[in-house]
Short mmCIF file of C-alpha atoms in Angstrom, two decimals:
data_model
loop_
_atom_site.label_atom_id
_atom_site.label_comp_id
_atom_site.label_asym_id
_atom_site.label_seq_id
_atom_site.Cartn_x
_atom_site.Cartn_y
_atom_site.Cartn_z
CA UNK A 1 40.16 25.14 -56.37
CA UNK A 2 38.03 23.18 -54.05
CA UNK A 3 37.33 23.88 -51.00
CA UNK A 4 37.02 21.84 -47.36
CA UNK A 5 32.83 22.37 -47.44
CA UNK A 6 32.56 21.78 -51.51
CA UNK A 7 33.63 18.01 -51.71
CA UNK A 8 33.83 14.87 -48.68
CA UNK A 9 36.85 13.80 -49.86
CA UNK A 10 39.89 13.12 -47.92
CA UNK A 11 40.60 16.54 -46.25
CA UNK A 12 36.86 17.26 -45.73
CA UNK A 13 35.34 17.94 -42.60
CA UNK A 14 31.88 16.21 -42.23
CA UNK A 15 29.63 17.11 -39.47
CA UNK A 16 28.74 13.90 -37.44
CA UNK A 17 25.19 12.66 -37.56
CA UNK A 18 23.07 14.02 -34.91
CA UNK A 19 22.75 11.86 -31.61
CA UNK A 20 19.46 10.27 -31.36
CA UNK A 21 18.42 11.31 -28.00
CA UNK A 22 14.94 11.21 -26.06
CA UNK A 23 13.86 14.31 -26.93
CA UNK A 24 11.30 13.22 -29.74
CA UNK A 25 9.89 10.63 -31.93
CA UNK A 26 7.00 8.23 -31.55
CA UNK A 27 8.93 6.28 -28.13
CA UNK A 28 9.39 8.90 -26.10
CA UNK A 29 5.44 10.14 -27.30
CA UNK A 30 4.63 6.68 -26.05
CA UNK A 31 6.71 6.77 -22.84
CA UNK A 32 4.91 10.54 -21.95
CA UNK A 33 1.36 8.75 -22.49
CA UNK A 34 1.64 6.06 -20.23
CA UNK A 35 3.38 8.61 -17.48
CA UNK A 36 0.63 10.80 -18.06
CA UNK A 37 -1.80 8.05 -17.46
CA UNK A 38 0.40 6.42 -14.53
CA UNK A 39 0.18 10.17 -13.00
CA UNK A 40 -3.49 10.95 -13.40
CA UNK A 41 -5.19 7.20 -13.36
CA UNK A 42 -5.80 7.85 -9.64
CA UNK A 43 -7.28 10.86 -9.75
CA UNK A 44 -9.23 10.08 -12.43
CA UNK A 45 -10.69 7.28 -10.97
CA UNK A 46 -11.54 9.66 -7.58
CA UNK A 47 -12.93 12.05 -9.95
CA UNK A 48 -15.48 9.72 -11.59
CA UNK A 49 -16.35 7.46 -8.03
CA UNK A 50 -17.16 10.50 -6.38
CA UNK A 51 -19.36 12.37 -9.43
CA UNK A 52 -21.40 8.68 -9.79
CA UNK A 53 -21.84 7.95 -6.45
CA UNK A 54 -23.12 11.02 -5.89
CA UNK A 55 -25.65 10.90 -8.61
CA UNK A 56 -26.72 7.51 -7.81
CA UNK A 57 -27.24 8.00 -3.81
CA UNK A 58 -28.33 11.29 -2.35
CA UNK A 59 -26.64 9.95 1.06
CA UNK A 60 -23.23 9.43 -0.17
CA UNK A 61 -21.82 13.08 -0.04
CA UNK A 62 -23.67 13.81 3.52
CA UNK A 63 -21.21 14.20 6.35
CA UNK A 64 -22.06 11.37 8.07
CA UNK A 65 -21.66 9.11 5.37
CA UNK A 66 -18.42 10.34 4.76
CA UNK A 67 -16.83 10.09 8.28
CA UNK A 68 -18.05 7.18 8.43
CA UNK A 69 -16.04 5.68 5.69
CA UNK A 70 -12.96 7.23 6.72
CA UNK A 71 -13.42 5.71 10.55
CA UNK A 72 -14.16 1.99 9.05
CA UNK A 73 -10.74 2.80 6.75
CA UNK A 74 -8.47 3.10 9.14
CA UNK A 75 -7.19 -0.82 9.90
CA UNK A 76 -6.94 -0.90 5.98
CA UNK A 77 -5.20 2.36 5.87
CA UNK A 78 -2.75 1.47 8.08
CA UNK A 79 -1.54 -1.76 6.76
CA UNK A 80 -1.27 -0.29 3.46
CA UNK A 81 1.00 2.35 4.64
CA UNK A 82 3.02 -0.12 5.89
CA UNK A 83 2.81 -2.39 3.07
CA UNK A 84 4.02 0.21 0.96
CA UNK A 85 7.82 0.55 2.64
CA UNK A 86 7.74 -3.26 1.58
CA UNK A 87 6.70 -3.38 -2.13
CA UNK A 88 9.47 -0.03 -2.58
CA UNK A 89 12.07 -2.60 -1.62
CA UNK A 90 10.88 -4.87 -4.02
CA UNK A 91 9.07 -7.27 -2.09
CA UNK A 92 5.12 -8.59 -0.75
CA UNK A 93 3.40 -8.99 2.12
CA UNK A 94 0.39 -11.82 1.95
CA UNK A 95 0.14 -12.34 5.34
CA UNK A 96 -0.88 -9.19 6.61
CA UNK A 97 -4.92 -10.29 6.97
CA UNK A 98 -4.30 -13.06 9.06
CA UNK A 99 -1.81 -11.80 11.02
CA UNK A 100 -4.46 -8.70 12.04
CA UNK A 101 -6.82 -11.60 12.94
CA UNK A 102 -4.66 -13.23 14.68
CA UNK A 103 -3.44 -10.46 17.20
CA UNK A 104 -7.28 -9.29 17.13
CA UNK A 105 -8.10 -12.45 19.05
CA UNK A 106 -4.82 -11.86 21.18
CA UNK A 107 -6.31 -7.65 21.67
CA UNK A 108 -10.41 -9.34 22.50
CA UNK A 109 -8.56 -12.05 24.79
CA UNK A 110 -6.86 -9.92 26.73
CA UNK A 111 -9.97 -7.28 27.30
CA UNK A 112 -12.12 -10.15 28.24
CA UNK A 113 -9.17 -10.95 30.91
CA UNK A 114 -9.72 -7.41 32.26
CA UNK A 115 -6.27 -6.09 31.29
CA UNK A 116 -5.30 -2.42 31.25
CA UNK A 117 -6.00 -0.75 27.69
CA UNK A 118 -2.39 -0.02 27.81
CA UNK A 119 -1.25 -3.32 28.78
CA UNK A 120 -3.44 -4.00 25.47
CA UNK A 121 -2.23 -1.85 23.35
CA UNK A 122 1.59 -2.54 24.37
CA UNK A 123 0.80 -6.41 23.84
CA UNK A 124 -0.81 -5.72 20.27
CA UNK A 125 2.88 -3.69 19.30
CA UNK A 126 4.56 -6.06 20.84
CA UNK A 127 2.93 -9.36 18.69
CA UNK A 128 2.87 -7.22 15.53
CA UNK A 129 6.84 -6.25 15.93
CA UNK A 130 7.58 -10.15 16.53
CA UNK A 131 5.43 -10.65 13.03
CA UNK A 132 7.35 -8.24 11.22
CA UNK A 133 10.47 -9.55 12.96
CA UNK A 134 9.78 -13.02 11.68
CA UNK A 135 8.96 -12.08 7.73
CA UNK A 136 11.74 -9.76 7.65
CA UNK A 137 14.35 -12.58 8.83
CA UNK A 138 12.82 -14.88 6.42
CA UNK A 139 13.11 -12.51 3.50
CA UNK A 140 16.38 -10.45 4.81
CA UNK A 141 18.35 -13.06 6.29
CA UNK A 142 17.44 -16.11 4.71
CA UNK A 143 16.69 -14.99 1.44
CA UNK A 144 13.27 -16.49 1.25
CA UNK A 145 11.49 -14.83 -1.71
CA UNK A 146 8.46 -12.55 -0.10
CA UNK A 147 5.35 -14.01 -1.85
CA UNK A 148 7.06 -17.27 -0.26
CA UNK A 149 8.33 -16.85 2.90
CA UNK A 150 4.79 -14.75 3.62
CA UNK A 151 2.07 -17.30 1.97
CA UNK A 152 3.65 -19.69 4.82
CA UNK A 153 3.48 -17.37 7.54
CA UNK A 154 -0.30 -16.61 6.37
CA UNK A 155 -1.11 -20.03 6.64
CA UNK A 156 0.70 -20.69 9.96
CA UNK A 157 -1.34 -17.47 11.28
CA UNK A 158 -4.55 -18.27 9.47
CA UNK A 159 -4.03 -22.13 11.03
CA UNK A 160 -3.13 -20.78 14.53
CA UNK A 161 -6.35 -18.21 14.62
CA UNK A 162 -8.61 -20.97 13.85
CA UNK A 163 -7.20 -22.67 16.26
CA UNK A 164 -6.95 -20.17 18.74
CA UNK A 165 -10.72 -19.48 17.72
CA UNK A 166 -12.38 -23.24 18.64
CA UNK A 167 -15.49 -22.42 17.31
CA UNK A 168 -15.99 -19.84 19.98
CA UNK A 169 -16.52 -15.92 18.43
CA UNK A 170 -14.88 -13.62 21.08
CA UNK A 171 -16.99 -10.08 20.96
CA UNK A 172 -14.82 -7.30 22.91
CA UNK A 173 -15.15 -3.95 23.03
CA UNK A 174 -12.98 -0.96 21.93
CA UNK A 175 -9.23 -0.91 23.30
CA UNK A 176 -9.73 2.75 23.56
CA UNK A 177 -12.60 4.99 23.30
CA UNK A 178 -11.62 6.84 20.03
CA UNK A 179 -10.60 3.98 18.17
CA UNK A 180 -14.38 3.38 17.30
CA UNK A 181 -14.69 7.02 15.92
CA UNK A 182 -16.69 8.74 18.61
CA UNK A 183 -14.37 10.90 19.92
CA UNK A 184 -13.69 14.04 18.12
CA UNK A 185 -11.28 16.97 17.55
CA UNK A 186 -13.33 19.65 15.97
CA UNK A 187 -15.57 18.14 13.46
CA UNK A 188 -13.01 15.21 12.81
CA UNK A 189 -12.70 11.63 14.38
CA UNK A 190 -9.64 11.54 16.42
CA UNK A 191 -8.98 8.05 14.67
CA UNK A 192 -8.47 9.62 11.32
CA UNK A 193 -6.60 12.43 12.37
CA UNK A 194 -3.97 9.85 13.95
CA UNK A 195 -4.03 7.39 10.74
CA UNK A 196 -3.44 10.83 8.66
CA UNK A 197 -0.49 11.62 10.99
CA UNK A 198 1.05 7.94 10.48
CA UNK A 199 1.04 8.65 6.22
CA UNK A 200 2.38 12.27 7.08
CA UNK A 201 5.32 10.75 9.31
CA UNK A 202 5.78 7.63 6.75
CA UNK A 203 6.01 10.32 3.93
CA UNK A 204 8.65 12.63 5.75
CA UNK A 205 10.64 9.64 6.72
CA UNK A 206 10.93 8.52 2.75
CA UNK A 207 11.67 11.45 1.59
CA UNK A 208 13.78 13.52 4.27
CA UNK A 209 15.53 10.74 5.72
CA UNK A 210 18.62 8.17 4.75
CA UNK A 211 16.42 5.44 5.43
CA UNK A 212 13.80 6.26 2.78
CA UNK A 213 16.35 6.84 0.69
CA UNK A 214 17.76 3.40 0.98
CA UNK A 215 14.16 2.01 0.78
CA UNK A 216 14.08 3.70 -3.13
CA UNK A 217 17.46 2.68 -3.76
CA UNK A 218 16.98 -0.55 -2.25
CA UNK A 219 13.73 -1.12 -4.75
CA UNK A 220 15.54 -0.16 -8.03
CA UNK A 221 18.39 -1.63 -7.98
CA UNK A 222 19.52 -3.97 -4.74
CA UNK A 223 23.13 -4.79 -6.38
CA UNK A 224 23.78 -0.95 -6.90
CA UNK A 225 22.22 -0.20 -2.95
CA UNK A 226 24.67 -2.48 -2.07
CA UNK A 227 27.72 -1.09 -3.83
CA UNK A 228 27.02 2.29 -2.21
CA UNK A 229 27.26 0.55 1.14
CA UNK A 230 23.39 0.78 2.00
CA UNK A 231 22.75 -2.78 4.40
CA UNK A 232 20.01 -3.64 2.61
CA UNK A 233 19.06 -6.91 4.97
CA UNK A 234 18.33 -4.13 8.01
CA UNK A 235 17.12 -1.54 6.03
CA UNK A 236 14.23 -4.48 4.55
CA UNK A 237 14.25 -6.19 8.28
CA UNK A 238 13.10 -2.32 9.76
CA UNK A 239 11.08 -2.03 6.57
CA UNK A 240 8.94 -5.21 8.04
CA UNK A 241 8.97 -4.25 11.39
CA UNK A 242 7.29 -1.45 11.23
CA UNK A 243 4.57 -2.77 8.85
CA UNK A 244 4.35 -5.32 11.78
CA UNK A 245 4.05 -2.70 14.41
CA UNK A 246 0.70 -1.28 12.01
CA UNK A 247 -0.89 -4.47 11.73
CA UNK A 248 -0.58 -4.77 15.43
CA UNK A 249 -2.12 -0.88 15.54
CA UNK A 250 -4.48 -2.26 13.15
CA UNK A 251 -5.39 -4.92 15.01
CA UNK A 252 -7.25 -2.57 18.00
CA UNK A 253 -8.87 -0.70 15.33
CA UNK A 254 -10.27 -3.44 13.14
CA UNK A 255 -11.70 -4.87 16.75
CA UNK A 256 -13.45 -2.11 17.50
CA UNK A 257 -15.05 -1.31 14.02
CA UNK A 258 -16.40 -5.31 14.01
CA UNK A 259 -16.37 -5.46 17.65
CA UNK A 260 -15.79 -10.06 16.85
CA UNK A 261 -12.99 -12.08 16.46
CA UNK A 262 -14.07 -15.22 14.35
CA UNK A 263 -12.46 -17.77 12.45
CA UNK A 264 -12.20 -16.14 9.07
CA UNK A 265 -10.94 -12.59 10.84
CA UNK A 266 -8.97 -9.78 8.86
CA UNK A 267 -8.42 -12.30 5.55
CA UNK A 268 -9.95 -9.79 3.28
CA UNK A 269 -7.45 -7.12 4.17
CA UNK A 270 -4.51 -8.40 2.49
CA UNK A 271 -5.84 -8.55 -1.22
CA UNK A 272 -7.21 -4.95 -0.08
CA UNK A 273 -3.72 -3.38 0.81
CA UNK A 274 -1.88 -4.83 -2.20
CA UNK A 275 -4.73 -3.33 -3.83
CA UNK A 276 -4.50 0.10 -2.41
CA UNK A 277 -1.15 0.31 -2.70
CA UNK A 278 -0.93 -0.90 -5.98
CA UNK A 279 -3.75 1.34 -7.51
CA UNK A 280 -2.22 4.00 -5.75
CA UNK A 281 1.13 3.86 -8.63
CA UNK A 282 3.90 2.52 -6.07
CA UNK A 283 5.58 -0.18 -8.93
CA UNK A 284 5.25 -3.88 -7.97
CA UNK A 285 8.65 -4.09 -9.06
CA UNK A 286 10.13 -1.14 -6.60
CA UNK A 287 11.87 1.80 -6.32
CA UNK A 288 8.79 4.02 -7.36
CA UNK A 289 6.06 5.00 -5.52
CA UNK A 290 4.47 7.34 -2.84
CA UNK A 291 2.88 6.42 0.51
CA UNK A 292 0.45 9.48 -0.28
CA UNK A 293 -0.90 8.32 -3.20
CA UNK A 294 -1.38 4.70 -1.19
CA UNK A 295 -3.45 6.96 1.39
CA UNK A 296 -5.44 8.31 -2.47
CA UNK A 297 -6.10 4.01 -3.30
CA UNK A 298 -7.06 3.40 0.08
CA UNK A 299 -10.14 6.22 -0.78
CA UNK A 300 -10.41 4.84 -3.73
CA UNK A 301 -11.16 1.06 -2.68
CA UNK A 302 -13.37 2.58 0.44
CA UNK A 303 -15.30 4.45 -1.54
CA UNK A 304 -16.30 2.06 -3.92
CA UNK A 305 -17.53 -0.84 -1.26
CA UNK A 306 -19.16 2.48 0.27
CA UNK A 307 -20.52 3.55 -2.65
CA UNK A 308 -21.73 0.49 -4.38
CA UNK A 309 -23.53 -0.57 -1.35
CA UNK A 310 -25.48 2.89 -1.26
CA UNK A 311 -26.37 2.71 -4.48
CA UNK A 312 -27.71 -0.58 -4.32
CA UNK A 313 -25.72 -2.12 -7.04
CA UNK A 314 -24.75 -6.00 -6.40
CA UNK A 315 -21.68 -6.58 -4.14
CA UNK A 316 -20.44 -8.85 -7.03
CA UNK A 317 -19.03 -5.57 -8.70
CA UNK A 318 -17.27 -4.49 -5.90
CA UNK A 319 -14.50 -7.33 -6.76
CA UNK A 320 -14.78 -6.81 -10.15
CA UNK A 321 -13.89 -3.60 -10.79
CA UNK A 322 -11.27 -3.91 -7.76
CA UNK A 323 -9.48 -6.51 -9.89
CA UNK A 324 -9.46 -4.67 -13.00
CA UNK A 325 -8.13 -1.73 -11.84
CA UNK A 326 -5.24 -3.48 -10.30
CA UNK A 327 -5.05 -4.96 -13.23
CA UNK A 328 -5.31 -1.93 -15.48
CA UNK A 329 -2.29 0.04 -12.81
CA UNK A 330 0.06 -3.09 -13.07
CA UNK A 331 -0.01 -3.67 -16.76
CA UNK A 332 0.62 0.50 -16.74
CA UNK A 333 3.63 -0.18 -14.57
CA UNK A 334 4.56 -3.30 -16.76
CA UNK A 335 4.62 -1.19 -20.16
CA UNK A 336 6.41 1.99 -18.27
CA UNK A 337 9.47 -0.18 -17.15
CA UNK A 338 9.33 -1.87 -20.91
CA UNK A 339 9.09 1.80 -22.65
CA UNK A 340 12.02 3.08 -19.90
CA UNK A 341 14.57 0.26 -20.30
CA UNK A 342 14.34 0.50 -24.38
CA UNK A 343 15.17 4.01 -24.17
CA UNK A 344 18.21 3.93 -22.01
CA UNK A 345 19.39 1.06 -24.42
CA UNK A 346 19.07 3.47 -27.23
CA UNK A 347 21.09 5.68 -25.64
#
């Protein structure tokens, strides 16, 4: 007599073939490595700036040095904070150099007139809110894509500060005291204690709040955001705004580290945000990221135009190993979201 377990025949109960799930095999071993390198490329890169630097200049760890470089940070700093709300949601900002060159001429204009700092100040908000305004509409409303709808607002800026410009460089001093560093709170510069404030409020905000929330959702998947009721033209409209209102913040700062408006003014911060942000691991693509670790690229990219010039190395490798990190963080991105969407088809 046979039994159920001695034979597969008709009666017999076979035991279904285990699921093939994510818990092993060489994918998933793949898809840990390049997590584990997403997660520690940044501090990796910190680790080894600082321990060369450091070894190649005996001035580079001083004090000095070092407040120094987080004072001339902060117009970068705060762009890329706000840059980083932007490329969550999927999208790009190229305008935001020009756009700080443009309302720096507006800031050194106005001081030459003999405004009130405030006055200043309140105009600067006021021009970077109606830049933010105007990319957001174009993106939100009309459905421009970003790398579009912003390469022609960076030209219209870049066109309109030369113009504004007329071969004339407008010096100007500080809009405030302590946006040039000077003043202190304890042993720091009261102009990186407000820049780290802006990252700590921009951090609780995307991770405490609705809004941020949206901003993720939003970035991975805008049909599903919508679904789940999330308006996803004002939550990217808002999203632009505010990086408008820091580029107009950024304007007074980035006037009173160069203390010049010229022709040319604030075009070398855009490729420098995307950069920070980017090295910092927020996806190009969305929906992942941190506006801490853009805070960790901004070091990163400071302390290398810091430290290269210190050490005396030519400027030429400054750009160089700029663009091959980004390069290096995006094609880590690129294979993560390759490695992630075979898996969940396997499933």
């Amino acid at each position: 007599m046979t039994t159920l377990t001695d034979s597969p025949g008709r009666g017999a109960s076979t035991p279904p073939p285990a699921p093939t799930t994510p818990t092993g095999g060489p994918g998933l071993s793949l898809y840990r490595v390049v997590h584990l390198v997403q997660v520690w490329l940044l501090p990796a890169l910190l680790v080894v700036e600082f321990v060369a630097f450091s070894l190649l200049s005996p001035f580079f760890l001083t004090p000095q040095n070092l407040t120094n470089v987080a004072v001339n940070a902060a117009d970068l700093a705060l762009i890329a904070a706000g840059l980083t709300l932007v490329i969550l949601m999927g999208g790009i900002d190229v305008s935001t150099g020009f756009a700080v060159g443009m309302l720096s001429w507006v800031v050194a204009s106005l001081m030459a007139a003999g405004q009130p700092p405030i006055v200043v100040f309140l105009a600067a908000l006021a021009g970077g809110a109606v830049v933010g305004l105007l990319n957001g509409m174009l993106t939100a409303r009309l459905a421009i894509p970003s790398i579009v709808a912003t390469l022609g607002t960076s030209a219209l800026f870049q066109t309109g500060l030369f113009a504004l410009w007329n071969s004339r460089d407008i010096f100007s001093t500080p809009v405030f005291p302590f946006l040039s560093g000077g003043a202190r709170l304890g042993e720091l510069p009261i102009l990186v204690l407000i820049v780290l404030a802006v990252y700590l409020v921009l951090h609780l905000v995307l991770t405490q709040t609705t809004f941020g929330r949206s901003i993720y959702a939003i970035g991975s998947n805008v049909e599903a955001a919508k679904l789940s009721g999330i308006n996803v033209r004002r939550v990217r409209v808002i999203g632009s705004v505010i990086l408008g209102l820091l580029i107009g913040v950024a304007a007074c700062t980035y006037l009173a580290r160069v203390g010049v408006v010229q022709a040319s003014s604030g075009g070398e911060l855009t490729m420098l945000a995307i950069a920070s942000v980017v090295v910092g691991g927020t996806s190009i693509l969305g929906g992942e990221g941190s506006v801490l670790r853009t805070l960790g690229g901004v070091v990163f990219i400071v302390v290398l135009d810091n430290g290269i010039v210190l050490a005396g190395v030519p400027s030429l490798w400054n750009g160089l190993i700029v663009g091959f990190v980004i390069l290096v963080a995006v094609s880590i991105n690129g294979l993560a979201v390759i490695i992630n969407a075979r898996k969940k088809r396997s499933l």
